Structures are given as structure tokens and as C-alpha cells.
Amino acid sequence: MRRWLLLLAALWLLPARAPGQELPLVAALSRTDIEVTTGFTGASLVVFGSTEQPIGPGGDEVIVVARGPTRPVVVRRKVSVAGLVWVNGPSARFPEVPGYYVLAGTRPAWQILPEEERQRNAIGLDALPLTSTGARNPGFRAALLELERRSGLWLEHTEAVEIEGSRLFYVRLPLPAAVPTGDYQVEVLLVRSRRIVARQELAFRVDRVGTADRIATVARGQPLVYGLACVLAAAFAGWLGSVLFRRG
């Protein structure tokens, strides 16, 4: 029942077509604002749409790529000194790393597109243009990929684009609790005969609201005050715990 309600909503929200006009691809998002509160445990976003020709084996294919705001990431290698202690060794700095990357399709992208086309459009984790400064070792890039996969913020074909009625499609994008705030881009690609014939770009935003927003504002603007408040809160919690255990 929930699936049919979703599809009815998709038909209602899709942009109206002019008489006689047949668009190859029309897509939309179930929501464009995600609010992060102190009790935020994650959310999901539905990408849905329709095509002019049937989707599926032998027909059109759909790929959905979602990217979050970028930030710099430093990957360091630990080295052992005399077999006793570990210290920071060589490092590589990646200046523009997506804080969120999710790829979904009616089939895996490498089965839908030629390798050259996939690499040119940065479709797939191995195709991301992650350039680094510092140590020139491919192992740092591999380590970065592994770290981001473990965080749950980089996902590749964990969700499939579902098809209904041969021309309607939808996919649910997970947004974990650790999802970064900022502007996100979603790109919907229509592939025909192993070529991208149409694309549509969508956008949504993740924002902190309420107490979570105020805490984040203080942490950014007044880090000393934020640090002292955290220390005092931890000390109070420890004192209160000792009192309660002593009474027990």
C-alpha cells in the first residue's frame, strides 16, 4: 500500500507536460529540506520520476547519483618507532572530498555505461576525482575510500532503482545520523544503448535546527566557550553519578 501511495504522489508532484510534449526524463524529490535536531537518528529521501520509454533490460536504464558538500580530509599513516610507540608518519591531504556520496541504478553502473563514460562522469567510488597533495601513494586513496565506506556516508548500489508500470521509477536514499549539513546535489541520468541521453539535476539541503543549531553555532564561533561548557558538563555528570551511587 505504501508503495502505491508513493507512486501516486510521484505522479502528482512531477512537473506537468505541455500538450503533445514528451520529455525523455522527468524527476523530483520527495522533500528538499532535511532538519537535523538533537534527537536526529537519520532520515531518507525518495527520488522518483518517469521516462518516455519503458525501463528495464533491453530498454532504458536509470542511474541516480547524490553528492554532499565537500571538505578537506587528511589521511595519515602510523609508523612504529623502535617497536615501542606509534607516531604519525607520511600523510596525504585531499582538499575536496564529498561528505556524502550515494550511487544507485536499475543495474550497477559498470553494466550500464562504458568504462570511459563512467570515469568521465565520475560515476562510482573508483571514478571519484580524489586528487591529493603530500605523499604520492595510491594506498592513501584506498584508505580514504575504506574510511568513508565504514562511515556509512558513501554507498554504492546498496539500494536499487525500483521500476513500476515500466515507466515509473523511484529509489530511497538513506541519510545517516552523521550526515553533514549543507547543500546536496542529486543527478538523475537516463541511459539508452549505453549512452547518457538525458539528465536532470535536483537539489536539497540539510540544516541543523533548534538546540542542535545553537550548539553548532557556539562551537564554530566560540570554541573556547564550547570547550569549557563540555568540560563543566562532564564534571557535573561525574559528580552527580558519584552522589547517586553513594546513596544507592
CSV table of C-alpha atoms in Angstrom, one decimal:
chain,number,residue,atom,x,y,z
A,1,MET,CA,0.0,0.0,0.0
A,2,ARG,CA,2.8,2.4,0.9
A,3,ARG,CA,4.5,1.8,-2.5
A,4,TRP,CA,1.3,2.7,-4.4
A,5,LEU,CA,0.8,5.8,-2.3
A,6,LEU,CA,4.4,6.8,-3.1
A,7,LEU,CA,3.8,6.3,-6.8
A,8,LEU,CA,0.6,8.3,-6.7
A,9,ALA,CA,2.5,11.1,-5.0
A,10,ALA,CA,5.1,10.9,-7.7
A,11,LEU,CA,2.6,11.4,-10.5
A,12,TRP,CA,1.0,14.3,-8.6
A,13,LEU,CA,4.4,16.1,-7.9
A,14,LEU,CA,6.0,15.6,-11.3
A,15,PRO,CA,6.0,18.8,-13.5
A,16,ALA,CA,3.1,19.0,-15.9
A,17,ARG,CA,3.9,18.4,-19.6
A,18,ALA,CA,2.7,20.7,-22.3
A,19,PRO,CA,0.2,19.1,-24.7
A,20,GLY,CA,2.0,16.9,-27.2
A,21,GLN,CA,5.3,17.3,-25.4
A,22,GLU,CA,7.0,14.1,-24.4
A,23,LEU,CA,10.0,14.6,-22.1
A,24,PRO,CA,12.6,11.8,-22.1
A,25,LEU,CA,13.1,12.1,-18.3
A,26,VAL,CA,11.2,13.9,-15.5
A,27,ALA,CA,12.3,13.5,-11.9
A,28,ALA,CA,11.7,15.1,-8.5
A,29,LEU,CA,12.5,14.7,-4.8
A,30,SER,CA,10.0,13.8,-2.0
A,31,ARG,CA,11.4,16.7,0.1
A,32,THR,CA,14.0,19.4,-0.3
A,33,ASP,CA,14.8,20.2,3.3
A,34,ILE,CA,16.1,17.8,6.0
A,35,GLU,CA,16.1,19.2,9.5
A,36,VAL,CA,18.7,17.9,12.0
A,37,THR,CA,17.7,18.2,15.6
A,38,THR,CA,19.4,16.9,18.8
A,39,GLY,CA,17.4,13.7,18.6
A,40,PHE,CA,18.1,13.2,14.9
A,41,THR,CA,18.8,9.5,14.1
A,42,GLY,CA,18.7,9.6,10.3
A,43,ALA,CA,16.2,10.1,7.6
A,44,SER,CA,15.6,9.1,4.0
A,45,LEU,CA,14.9,10.9,0.8
A,46,VAL,CA,13.0,9.5,-2.2
A,47,VAL,CA,14.0,10.3,-5.8
A,48,PHE,CA,11.2,9.4,-8.3
A,49,GLY,CA,10.2,10.1,-11.8
A,50,SER,CA,9.1,8.8,-15.2
A,51,THR,CA,10.6,8.2,-18.7
A,52,GLU,CA,9.1,8.3,-22.2
A,53,GLN,CA,10.2,4.8,-23.0
A,54,PRO,CA,10.0,1.5,-20.9
A,55,ILE,CA,12.7,1.0,-18.4
A,56,GLY,CA,14.4,-2.4,-17.9
A,57,PRO,CA,16.6,-5.0,-19.7
A,58,GLY,CA,16.8,-4.1,-23.4
A,59,GLY,CA,15.2,-0.7,-22.8
A,60,ASP,CA,16.2,2.5,-20.9
A,61,GLU,CA,18.2,2.4,-17.7
A,62,VAL,CA,18.3,5.0,-14.8
A,63,ILE,CA,21.2,6.0,-12.7
A,64,VAL,CA,20.9,8.2,-9.6
A,65,VAL,CA,24.0,9.9,-8.1
A,66,ALA,CA,23.7,12.0,-4.9
A,67,ARG,CA,26.6,14.2,-3.7
A,68,GLY,CA,27.0,16.2,-0.5
A,69,PRO,CA,29.2,19.2,0.4
A,70,THR,CA,32.9,18.8,0.1
A,71,ARG,CA,35.5,19.2,2.8
A,72,PRO,CA,39.3,18.6,3.2
A,73,VAL,CA,40.4,15.3,4.6
A,74,VAL,CA,43.9,14.3,5.7
A,75,VAL,CA,44.9,10.6,5.7
A,76,ARG,CA,47.9,9.7,7.8
A,77,ARG,CA,50.0,6.6,8.1
A,78,LYS,CA,51.1,5.5,11.6
A,79,VAL,CA,54.7,4.3,11.8
A,80,SER,CA,56.3,2.3,14.6
A,81,VAL,CA,59.4,3.8,16.4
A,82,ALA,CA,61.7,1.0,17.8
A,83,GLY,CA,58.7,-1.2,18.0
A,84,LEU,CA,57.5,0.6,21.1
A,85,VAL,CA,55.3,3.6,20.1
A,86,TRP,CA,53.3,4.6,17.1
A,87,VAL,CA,53.6,8.1,15.7
A,88,ASN,CA,52.2,10.0,12.7
A,89,GLY,CA,54.2,9.3,9.5
A,90,PRO,CA,53.6,10.3,5.9
A,91,SER,CA,50.3,11.9,5.1
A,92,ALA,CA,48.2,12.9,2.1
A,93,ARG,CA,45.7,15.8,2.0
A,94,PHE,CA,42.6,15.5,-0.2
A,95,PRO,CA,41.2,19.1,-0.5
A,96,GLU,CA,37.7,18.3,-1.9
A,97,VAL,CA,36.2,15.1,-0.6
A,98,PRO,CA,32.4,14.7,-0.8
A,99,GLY,CA,30.8,14.4,2.7
A,100,TYR,CA,28.1,12.2,1.2
A,101,TYR,CA,28.1,10.1,-2.0
A,102,VAL,CA,25.4,7.6,-2.9
A,103,LEU,CA,25.1,5.8,-6.3
A,104,ALA,CA,22.1,3.7,-7.3
A,105,GLY,CA,20.8,2.4,-10.6
A,106,THR,CA,18.4,-0.1,-12.2
A,107,ARG,CA,21.6,-2.1,-12.6
A,108,PRO,CA,25.2,-1.5,-11.5
A,109,ALA,CA,26.7,1.5,-13.3
A,110,TRP,CA,29.5,-0.6,-14.8
A,111,GLN,CA,27.0,-2.8,-16.5
A,112,ILE,CA,25.1,0.1,-17.9
A,113,LEU,CA,27.8,2.5,-19.2
A,114,PRO,CA,31.1,2.0,-21.0
A,115,GLU,CA,34.1,2.4,-18.7
A,116,GLU,CA,35.3,5.6,-20.4
A,117,GLU,CA,31.9,7.3,-20.0
A,118,ARG,CA,31.6,6.2,-16.3
A,119,GLN,CA,35.0,7.6,-15.5
A,120,ARG,CA,34.4,10.9,-17.3
A,121,ASN,CA,31.1,11.5,-15.4
A,122,ALA,CA,32.6,10.4,-12.0
A,123,ILE,CA,30.0,7.7,-11.6
A,124,GLY,CA,31.2,5.2,-9.0
A,125,LEU,CA,33.6,5.4,-6.0
A,126,ASP,CA,36.6,4.3,-8.1
A,127,ALA,CA,35.8,7.2,-10.5
A,128,LEU,CA,35.7,10.0,-8.0
A,129,PRO,CA,38.4,12.7,-8.8
A,130,LEU,CA,40.1,12.5,-5.5
A,131,THR,CA,43.4,14.4,-6.0
A,132,SER,CA,45.8,14.7,-3.1
A,133,THR,CA,48.8,16.7,-2.0
A,134,GLY,CA,51.6,15.3,0.1
A,135,ALA,CA,52.7,11.6,-0.1
A,136,ARG,CA,52.1,10.2,-3.6
A,137,ASN,CA,50.9,6.7,-2.8
A,138,PRO,CA,47.7,5.1,-4.1
A,139,GLY,CA,47.4,3.4,-0.7
A,140,PHE,CA,46.2,6.7,0.8
A,141,ARG,CA,43.4,6.9,-1.7
A,142,ALA,CA,42.4,3.3,-0.9
A,143,ALA,CA,42.5,4.1,2.8
A,144,LEU,CA,40.2,7.2,2.3
A,145,LEU,CA,37.7,5.1,0.4
A,146,GLU,CA,37.7,2.4,3.1
A,147,LEU,CA,37.2,5.0,5.9
A,148,GLU,CA,34.3,6.7,4.1
A,149,ARG,CA,32.6,3.4,3.3
A,150,ARG,CA,32.8,2.5,7.0
A,151,SER,CA,31.2,5.8,8.0
A,152,GLY,CA,28.0,4.8,6.0
A,153,LEU,CA,28.1,8.1,4.1
A,154,TRP,CA,29.5,6.6,0.9
A,155,LEU,CA,27.2,3.9,-0.6
A,156,GLU,CA,27.4,2.2,-3.9
A,157,HIS,CA,24.5,0.2,-5.3
A,158,THR,CA,23.2,-0.8,-1.8
A,159,GLU,CA,19.7,0.4,-3.0
A,160,ALA,CA,18.4,-0.5,-6.5
A,161,VAL,CA,16.2,1.9,-8.5
A,162,GLU,CA,12.8,0.3,-8.5
A,163,ILE,CA,10.5,0.2,-11.5
A,164,GLU,CA,6.7,0.3,-11.5
A,165,GLY,CA,4.5,0.2,-14.6
A,166,SER,CA,7.6,0.1,-16.9
A,167,ARG,CA,8.0,3.9,-17.0
A,168,LEU,CA,7.9,5.0,-13.3
A,169,PHE,CA,11.0,4.7,-11.1
A,170,TYR,CA,11.9,5.5,-7.6
A,171,VAL,CA,14.8,5.0,-5.1
A,172,ARG,CA,15.1,5.7,-1.4
A,173,LEU,CA,18.4,7.5,-0.4
A,174,PRO,CA,19.4,6.9,3.2
A,175,LEU,CA,20.7,9.8,5.2
A,176,PRO,CA,22.5,8.5,8.3
A,177,ALA,CA,22.6,10.4,11.6
A,178,ALA,CA,26.1,11.6,10.8
A,179,VAL,CA,25.1,13.3,7.6
A,180,PRO,CA,26.8,16.7,7.2
A,181,THR,CA,24.9,19.9,6.9
A,182,GLY,CA,24.9,21.9,3.7
A,183,ASP,CA,23.7,21.8,0.1
A,184,TYR,CA,23.3,18.5,-1.8
A,185,GLN,CA,23.0,17.7,-5.5
A,186,VAL,CA,21.2,14.8,-7.0
A,187,GLU,CA,21.7,13.9,-10.6
A,188,VAL,CA,19.3,11.6,-12.4
A,189,LEU,CA,20.7,10.0,-15.7
A,190,LEU,CA,18.7,8.3,-18.4
A,191,VAL,CA,20.9,5.8,-20.3
A,192,ARG,CA,19.9,4.3,-23.7
A,193,SER,CA,22.0,1.9,-25.7
A,194,ARG,CA,24.9,2.6,-23.2
A,195,ARG,CA,24.8,6.3,-23.8
A,196,ILE,CA,23.5,9.1,-21.5
A,197,VAL,CA,20.7,10.7,-23.4
A,198,ALA,CA,19.1,12.9,-20.7
A,199,ARG,CA,19.9,14.1,-17.2
A,200,GLN,CA,18.2,16.2,-14.6
A,201,GLU,CA,19.8,17.9,-11.6
A,202,LEU,CA,17.9,18.2,-8.3
A,203,ALA,CA,18.9,19.8,-5.0
A,204,PHE,CA,18.1,19.6,-1.3
A,205,ARG,CA,19.6,21.0,1.9
A,206,VAL,CA,20.4,19.6,5.3
A,207,ASP,CA,20.2,22.1,8.2
A,208,ARG,CA,20.5,22.0,12.0
A,209,VAL,CA,17.6,23.4,13.8
A,210,GLY,CA,16.7,24.2,17.4
A,211,THR,CA,19.1,23.3,20.1
A,212,ALA,CA,21.4,21.4,17.7
A,213,ASP,CA,21.8,24.6,15.6
A,214,ARG,CA,22.6,26.7,18.7
A,215,ILE,CA,25.2,24.3,19.9
A,216,ALA,CA,26.8,24.1,16.5
A,217,THR,CA,26.9,27.9,16.2
A,218,VAL,CA,28.6,28.2,19.6
A,219,ALA,CA,31.1,25.5,18.7
A,220,ARG,CA,32.1,27.3,15.5
A,221,GLY,CA,32.0,30.9,16.7
A,222,GLN,CA,33.2,30.5,20.3
A,223,PRO,CA,35.3,27.2,20.5
A,224,LEU,CA,36.8,28.2,23.9
A,225,VAL,CA,33.3,28.7,25.5
A,226,TYR,CA,32.1,25.5,23.9
A,227,GLY,CA,35.1,23.5,25.2
A,228,LEU,CA,34.7,24.9,28.8
A,229,ALA,CA,31.0,24.1,28.7
A,230,CYS,CA,31.7,20.5,27.7
A,231,VAL,CA,34.3,20.1,30.5
A,232,LEU,CA,31.9,21.6,33.1
A,233,ALA,CA,29.0,19.4,31.8
A,234,ALA,CA,31.2,16.3,32.1
A,235,ALA,CA,32.4,17.2,35.6
A,236,PHE,CA,28.8,17.8,36.7
A,237,ALA,CA,27.7,14.5,35.3
A,238,GLY,CA,30.6,12.7,37.1
A,239,TRP,CA,29.7,14.4,40.4
A,240,LEU,CA,26.0,13.6,40.1
A,241,GLY,CA,26.8,10.0,39.2
A,242,SER,CA,29.0,9.6,42.3
A,243,VAL,CA,26.3,11.1,44.5
A,244,LEU,CA,23.7,8.8,43.2
A,245,PHE,CA,25.9,5.7,43.5
A,246,ARG,CA,26.9,6.7,47.1
A,247,ARG,CA,23.2,6.9,48.0
A,248,GLY,CA,22.5,3.6,46.4
